[in-house]
Amino acid sequence: MSAVDKSGRIADRSIVRALGWAPETRLDIREQSGVILVCATADGVHRIGDRGYVLLPLTVRRWCRLKAGDRVLLVANLSADVLAAHPLAVLDRLMAGTHSAVKRGETA
């Protein structure tokens, strides 16, 4: 879990280092079904900042309704070189069925 600041920076840089992304690494950043996908790509429009932060573009933050201080669940797929940022609202939707089943006493 990590917070997004008012500029769109994801506070946790350790996941960026785990992916092997250095400052100036070019990125493709897009939203898909409420999840933010970040991929390293040679023709990416976005870049890792000088201090090693991923900066989420304003348009993506607006699509996902992310505000300063909101937290996201970060998931890295090291073999695919992809970072997924799951806003809490998306996690709530994904878990709603599981929570309902638990409440009814069903097992997963």
Tab-separated table of N, CA and C in Angstrom:
chain	number	residue	atom	x	y	z
A	1	MET	N	0.858	-1.178	0.000
A	1	MET	CA	0.000	0.000	0.000
A	1	MET	C	0.900	1.234	0.000
A	2	SER	N	0.453	2.225	-0.743
A	2	SER	CA	1.195	3.476	-0.792
A	2	SER	C	0.227	4.620	-1.051
A	3	ALA	N	0.616	5.785	-0.607
A	3	ALA	CA	-0.192	6.979	-0.826
A	3	ALA	C	0.223	7.660	-2.128
A	4	VAL	N	-0.719	8.418	-2.673
A	4	VAL	CA	-0.468	9.249	-3.850
A	4	VAL	C	-0.500	10.693	-3.363
A	5	ASP	N	0.549	11.462	-3.684
A	5	ASP	CA	0.573	12.848	-3.206
A	5	ASP	C	-0.161	13.784	-4.166
A	6	LYS	N	-0.188	15.060	-3.828
A	6	LYS	CA	-0.958	16.029	-4.624
A	6	LYS	C	-0.431	16.180	-6.048
A	7	SER	N	0.824	15.803	-6.284
A	7	SER	CA	1.408	15.878	-7.625
A	7	SER	C	1.240	14.582	-8.405
A	8	GLY	N	0.662	13.557	-7.755
A	8	GLY	CA	0.470	12.277	-8.415
A	8	GLY	C	1.592	11.285	-8.202
A	9	ARG	N	2.580	11.650	-7.369
A	9	ARG	CA	3.680	10.726	-7.090
A	9	ARG	C	3.210	9.611	-6.170
A	10	ILE	N	3.623	8.385	-6.515
A	10	ILE	CA	3.397	7.245	-5.627
A	10	ILE	C	4.555	7.244	-4.640
A	11	ALA	N	4.231	7.291	-3.346
A	11	ALA	CA	5.249	7.481	-2.319
A	11	ALA	C	6.255	6.341	-2.218
A	12	ASP	N	5.850	5.115	-2.472
A	12	ASP	CA	6.731	3.955	-2.305
A	12	ASP	C	7.628	3.784	-3.527
A	13	ARG	N	8.931	3.920	-3.304
A	13	ARG	CA	9.881	3.741	-4.394
A	13	ARG	C	10.505	2.347	-4.395
A	14	SER	N	10.305	1.568	-3.342
A	14	SER	CA	10.931	0.247	-3.266
A	14	SER	C	10.406	-0.684	-4.360
A	15	ILE	N	9.144	-0.551	-4.717
A	15	ILE	CA	8.579	-1.399	-5.767
A	15	ILE	C	9.162	-1.021	-7.132
A	16	VAL	N	9.488	0.244	-7.317
A	16	VAL	CA	10.133	0.698	-8.550
A	16	VAL	C	11.532	0.093	-8.644
A	17	ARG	N	12.242	0.085	-7.530
A	17	ARG	CA	13.579	-0.525	-7.516
A	17	ARG	C	13.496	-2.024	-7.760
A	18	ALA	N	12.477	-2.686	-7.183
A	18	ALA	CA	12.309	-4.133	-7.388
A	18	ALA	C	12.085	-4.456	-8.867
A	19	LEU	N	11.410	-3.559	-9.570
A	19	LEU	CA	11.186	-3.741	-11.002
A	19	LEU	C	12.429	-3.412	-11.833
A	20	GLY	N	13.423	-2.807	-11.186
A	20	GLY	CA	14.649	-2.450	-11.896
A	20	GLY	C	14.526	-1.178	-12.718
A	21	TRP	N	13.526	-0.356	-12.393
A	21	TRP	CA	13.313	0.885	-13.124
A	21	TRP	C	14.144	1.996	-12.492
A	22	ALA	N	14.993	2.611	-13.271
A	22	ALA	CA	15.841	3.702	-12.816
A	22	ALA	C	15.231	5.036	-13.249
A	23	PRO	N	15.718	6.146	-12.666
A	23	PRO	CA	15.256	7.447	-13.150
A	23	PRO	C	15.417	7.551	-14.669
A	24	GLU	N	14.440	8.182	-15.278
A	24	GLU	CA	14.356	8.383	-16.729
A	24	GLU	C	13.851	7.164	-17.499
A	25	THR	N	13.556	6.044	-16.812
A	25	THR	CA	12.934	4.908	-17.498
A	25	THR	C	11.615	5.385	-18.086
A	26	ARG	N	11.399	5.098	-19.349
A	26	ARG	CA	10.178	5.524	-20.030
A	26	ARG	C	9.036	4.566	-19.696
A	27	LEU	N	7.853	5.143	-19.491
A	27	LEU	CA	6.693	4.373	-19.036
A	27	LEU	C	5.462	4.643	-19.887
A	28	ASP	N	4.643	3.620	-20.011
A	28	ASP	CA	3.287	3.756	-20.532
A	28	ASP	C	2.385	3.627	-19.317
A	29	ILE	N	1.539	4.602	-19.074
A	29	ILE	CA	0.636	4.593	-17.918
A	29	ILE	C	-0.778	4.738	-18.430
A	30	ARG	N	-1.623	3.780	-18.063
A	30	ARG	CA	-3.020	3.820	-18.518
A	30	ARG	C	-3.931	3.228	-17.446
A	31	GLU	N	-5.193	3.525	-17.585
A	31	GLU	CA	-6.234	2.992	-16.687
A	31	GLU	C	-7.001	1.918	-17.435
A	32	GLN	N	-7.290	0.821	-16.746
A	32	GLN	CA	-8.111	-0.239	-17.330
A	32	GLN	C	-9.002	-0.802	-16.230
A	33	SER	N	-10.301	-0.624	-16.399
A	33	SER	CA	-11.295	-1.098	-15.422
A	33	SER	C	-11.006	-0.574	-14.023
A	34	GLY	N	-10.526	0.662	-13.924
A	34	GLY	CA	-10.271	1.282	-12.639
A	34	GLY	C	-8.898	1.003	-12.070
A	35	VAL	N	-8.132	0.098	-12.687
A	35	VAL	CA	-6.787	-0.232	-12.233
A	35	VAL	C	-5.796	0.550	-13.092
A	36	ILE	N	-4.766	1.088	-12.455
A	36	ILE	CA	-3.733	1.826	-13.176
A	36	ILE	C	-2.607	0.857	-13.513
A	37	LEU	N	-2.295	0.749	-14.797
A	37	LEU	CA	-1.220	-0.130	-15.256
A	37	LEU	C	-0.050	0.715	-15.722
A	38	VAL	N	1.129	0.387	-15.211
A	38	VAL	CA	2.354	1.104	-15.546
A	38	VAL	C	3.322	0.086	-16.134
A	39	CYS	N	3.773	0.331	-17.366
A	39	CYS	CA	4.680	-0.594	-18.054
A	39	CYS	C	5.889	0.175	-18.552
A	40	ALA	N	7.073	-0.415	-18.373
A	40	ALA	CA	8.277	0.166	-18.957
A	40	ALA	C	8.265	-0.153	-20.446
A	41	THR	N	8.484	0.872	-21.265
A	41	THR	CA	8.475	0.690	-22.710
A	41	THR	C	9.349	1.762	-23.358
A	42	ALA	N	10.033	1.384	-24.399
A	42	ALA	CA	10.960	2.308	-25.057
A	42	ALA	C	10.280	3.553	-25.611
A	43	ASP	N	9.006	3.442	-25.980
A	43	ASP	CA	8.310	4.595	-26.557
A	43	ASP	C	7.326	5.244	-25.587
A	44	GLY	N	7.498	4.988	-24.289
A	44	GLY	CA	6.597	5.560	-23.291
A	44	GLY	C	6.680	7.072	-23.216
A	45	VAL	N	5.566	7.698	-22.966
A	45	VAL	CA	5.473	9.157	-22.882
A	45	VAL	C	5.919	9.659	-21.509
A	46	HIS	N	5.711	8.855	-20.476
A	46	HIS	CA	6.009	9.239	-19.099
A	46	HIS	C	7.362	8.663	-18.700
A	47	ARG	N	7.909	9.170	-17.595
A	47	ARG	CA	9.229	8.720	-17.136
A	47	ARG	C	9.265	8.627	-15.615
A	48	ILE	N	10.168	7.760	-15.133
A	48	ILE	CA	10.476	7.750	-13.703
A	48	ILE	C	11.216	9.055	-13.420
A	49	GLY	N	10.825	9.741	-12.360
A	49	GLY	CA	11.455	11.012	-12.022
A	49	GLY	C	12.881	10.846	-11.526
A	50	ASP	N	13.595	11.965	-11.416
A	50	ASP	CA	14.993	11.956	-10.976
A	50	ASP	C	15.181	11.300	-9.613
A	51	ARG	N	14.170	11.373	-8.778
A	51	ARG	CA	14.259	10.790	-7.433
A	51	ARG	C	13.685	9.379	-7.362
A	52	GLY	N	13.274	8.837	-8.500
A	52	GLY	CA	12.821	7.449	-8.538
A	52	GLY	C	11.343	7.226	-8.294
A	53	TYR	N	10.543	8.277	-8.417
A	53	TYR	CA	9.102	8.145	-8.206
A	53	TYR	C	8.366	7.872	-9.519
A	54	VAL	N	7.277	7.102	-9.419
A	54	VAL	CA	6.314	7.013	-10.522
A	54	VAL	C	5.347	8.172	-10.317
A	55	LEU	N	5.132	8.929	-11.355
A	55	LEU	CA	4.222	10.064	-11.319
A	55	LEU	C	3.004	9.729	-12.169
A	56	LEU	N	1.841	9.616	-11.518
A	56	LEU	CA	0.604	9.299	-12.235
A	56	LEU	C	0.062	10.561	-12.886
A	57	PRO	N	-0.210	10.521	-14.180
A	57	PRO	CA	-0.742	11.706	-14.862
A	57	PRO	C	-2.102	12.116	-14.297
A	58	LEU	N	-2.373	13.400	-14.372
A	58	LEU	CA	-3.625	13.940	-13.853
A	58	LEU	C	-4.840	13.268	-14.500
A	59	THR	N	-4.793	13.016	-15.791
A	59	THR	CA	-5.950	12.395	-16.456
A	59	THR	C	-6.233	11.008	-15.869
A	60	VAL	N	-5.204	10.237	-15.601
A	60	VAL	CA	-5.394	8.900	-15.012
A	60	VAL	C	-5.937	9.023	-13.594
A	61	ARG	N	-5.402	9.962	-12.824
A	61	ARG	CA	-5.901	10.157	-11.455
A	61	ARG	C	-7.366	10.575	-11.460
A	62	ARG	N	-7.751	11.398	-12.412
A	62	ARG	CA	-9.159	11.816	-12.508
A	62	ARG	C	-10.055	10.642	-12.895
A	63	TRP	N	-9.620	9.823	-13.866
A	63	TRP	CA	-10.418	8.661	-14.259
A	63	TRP	C	-10.647	7.741	-13.060
A	64	CYS	N	-9.650	7.627	-12.199
A	64	CYS	CA	-9.738	6.728	-11.043
A	64	CYS	C	-10.221	7.437	-9.782
A	65	ARG	N	-10.511	8.723	-9.913
A	65	ARG	CA	-10.985	9.548	-8.790
A	65	ARG	C	-10.011	9.526	-7.613
A	66	LEU	N	-8.719	9.569	-7.910
A	66	LEU	CA	-7.701	9.609	-6.869
A	66	LEU	C	-7.410	11.048	-6.485
A	67	LYS	N	-7.348	11.279	-5.171
A	67	LYS	CA	-7.018	12.593	-4.644
A	67	LYS	C	-5.752	12.474	-3.803
A	68	ALA	N	-5.155	13.603	-3.479
A	68	ALA	CA	-3.959	13.615	-2.636
A	68	ALA	C	-4.242	12.868	-1.338
A	69	GLY	N	-3.340	11.972	-0.978
A	69	GLY	CA	-3.477	11.199	0.249
A	69	GLY	C	-4.171	9.865	0.071
A	70	ASP	N	-4.850	9.666	-1.053
A	70	ASP	CA	-5.503	8.374	-1.299
A	70	ASP	C	-4.430	7.289	-1.396
A	71	ARG	N	-4.805	6.093	-0.970
A	71	ARG	CA	-3.874	4.971	-0.985
A	71	ARG	C	-4.242	4.001	-2.103
A	72	VAL	N	-3.217	3.348	-2.617
A	72	VAL	CA	-3.392	2.342	-3.652
A	72	VAL	C	-2.614	1.093	-3.243
A	73	LEU	N	-3.131	-0.066	-3.649
A	73	LEU	CA	-2.415	-1.319	-3.465
A	73	LEU	C	-1.521	-1.507	-4.688
A	74	LEU	N	-0.228	-1.619	-4.464
A	74	LEU	CA	0.726	-1.782	-5.557
A	74	LEU	C	1.064	-3.254	-5.719
A	75	VAL	N	0.980	-3.730	-6.948
A	75	VAL	CA	1.300	-5.123	-7.269
A	75	VAL	C	2.231	-5.097	-8.475
A	76	ALA	N	3.411	-5.717	-8.307
A	76	ALA	CA	4.383	-5.769	-9.403
A	76	ALA	C	4.419	-7.171	-9.984
A	77	ASN	N	4.422	-7.234	-11.295
A	77	ASN	CA	4.665	-8.486	-12.006
A	77	ASN	C	6.068	-8.335	-12.594
A	78	LEU	N	7.052	-8.903	-11.881
A	78	LEU	CA	8.447	-8.695	-12.262
A	78	LEU	C	8.772	-9.293	-13.621
A	79	SER	N	8.192	-10.445	-13.930
A	79	SER	CA	8.513	-11.087	-15.207
A	79	SER	C	7.911	-10.336	-16.397
A	80	ALA	N	6.792	-9.663	-16.181
A	80	ALA	CA	6.146	-8.903	-17.265
A	80	ALA	C	6.551	-7.434	-17.260
A	81	ASP	N	7.312	-7.001	-16.214
A	81	ASP	CA	7.753	-5.612	-16.108
A	81	ASP	C	6.561	-4.659	-16.033
A	82	VAL	N	5.581	-5.024	-15.199
A	82	VAL	CA	4.345	-4.247	-15.070
A	82	VAL	C	4.079	-3.951	-13.594
A	83	LEU	N	3.640	-2.736	-13.329
A	83	LEU	CA	3.194	-2.327	-12.009
A	83	LEU	C	1.709	-2.008	-12.105
A	84	ALA	N	0.906	-2.596	-11.224
A	84	ALA	CA	-0.520	-2.291	-11.163
A	84	ALA	C	-0.796	-1.569	-9.851
A	85	ALA	N	-1.520	-0.466	-9.940
A	85	ALA	CA	-1.936	0.290	-8.761
A	85	ALA	C	-3.457	0.181	-8.660
A	86	HIS	N	-3.921	-0.450	-7.587
A	86	HIS	CA	-5.352	-0.690	-7.379
A	86	HIS	C	-5.896	0.317	-6.370
A	87	PRO	N	-6.706	1.289	-6.814
A	87	PRO	CA	-7.344	2.195	-5.855
A	87	PRO	C	-8.267	1.418	-4.913
A	88	LEU	N	-8.451	1.930	-3.714
A	88	LEU	CA	-9.269	1.225	-2.717
A	88	LEU	C	-10.696	0.991	-3.200
A	89	ALA	N	-11.255	1.902	-3.975
A	89	ALA	CA	-12.624	1.709	-4.486
A	89	ALA	C	-12.701	0.465	-5.366
A	90	VAL	N	-11.664	0.203	-6.144
A	90	VAL	CA	-11.630	-0.989	-6.993
A	90	VAL	C	-11.523	-2.236	-6.126
A	91	LEU	N	-10.691	-2.178	-5.096
A	91	LEU	CA	-10.565	-3.329	-4.185
A	91	LEU	C	-11.888	-3.622	-3.491
A	92	ASP	N	-12.600	-2.578	-3.101
A	92	ASP	CA	-13.917	-2.763	-2.480
A	92	ASP	C	-14.858	-3.516	-3.420
A	93	ARG	N	-14.875	-3.112	-4.695
A	93	ARG	CA	-15.736	-3.793	-5.676
A	93	ARG	C	-15.318	-5.247	-5.868
A	94	LEU	N	-14.009	-5.483	-5.955
A	94	LEU	CA	-13.516	-6.843	-6.164
A	94	LEU	C	-13.845	-7.763	-4.987
A	95	MET	N	-13.820	-7.195	-3.792
A	95	MET	CA	-14.024	-8.011	-2.589
A	95	MET	C	-15.481	-8.112	-2.156
A	96	ALA	N	-16.362	-7.348	-2.754
A	96	ALA	CA	-17.768	-7.322	-2.329
A	96	ALA	C	-18.392	-8.715	-2.354
A	97	GLY	N	-18.169	-9.477	-3.409
A	97	GLY	CA	-18.740	-10.821	-3.502
A	97	GLY	C	-18.195	-11.749	-2.423
A	98	THR	N	-16.911	-11.660	-2.163
A	98	THR	CA	-16.296	-12.482	-1.124
A	98	THR	C	-16.860	-12.135	0.236
A	99	HIS	N	-17.000	-10.858	0.523
A	99	HIS	CA	-17.543	-10.433	1.813
A	99	HIS	C	-18.990	-10.904	1.991
A	100	SER	N	-19.782	-10.837	0.932
A	100	SER	CA	-21.164	-11.308	0.997
A	100	SER	C	-21.212	-12.801	1.274
A	101	ALA	N	-20.331	-13.560	0.627
A	101	ALA	CA	-20.298	-15.012	0.834
A	101	ALA	C	-19.910	-15.344	2.263
A	102	VAL	N	-18.938	-14.643	2.811
A	102	VAL	CA	-18.508	-14.874	4.192
A	102	VAL	C	-19.656	-14.556	5.141
A	103	LYS	N	-20.362	-13.479	4.882
A	103	LYS	CA	-21.477	-13.082	5.733
A	103	LYS	C	-22.579	-14.164	5.719
A	104	ARG	N	-22.767	-14.811	4.565
A	104	ARG	CA	-23.784	-15.869	4.463
A	104	ARG	C	-23.273	-17.201	5.013
A	105	GLY	N	-22.005	-17.241	5.408
A	105	GLY	CA	-21.445	-18.461	5.971
A	105	GLY	C	-20.876	-19.429	4.940
A	106	GLU	N	-20.747	-18.961	3.708
A	106	GLU	CA	-20.187	-19.806	2.659
A	106	GLU	C	-18.670	-19.812	2.768
A	107	THR	N	-18.053	-20.896	2.327
A	107	THR	CA	-16.586	-20.959	2.302
A	107	THR	C	-16.103	-20.612	0.911
A	108	ALA	N	-14.905	-20.085	0.876
A	108	ALA	CA	-14.326	-19.677	-0.418
A	108	ALA	C	-13.769	-20.866	-1.158
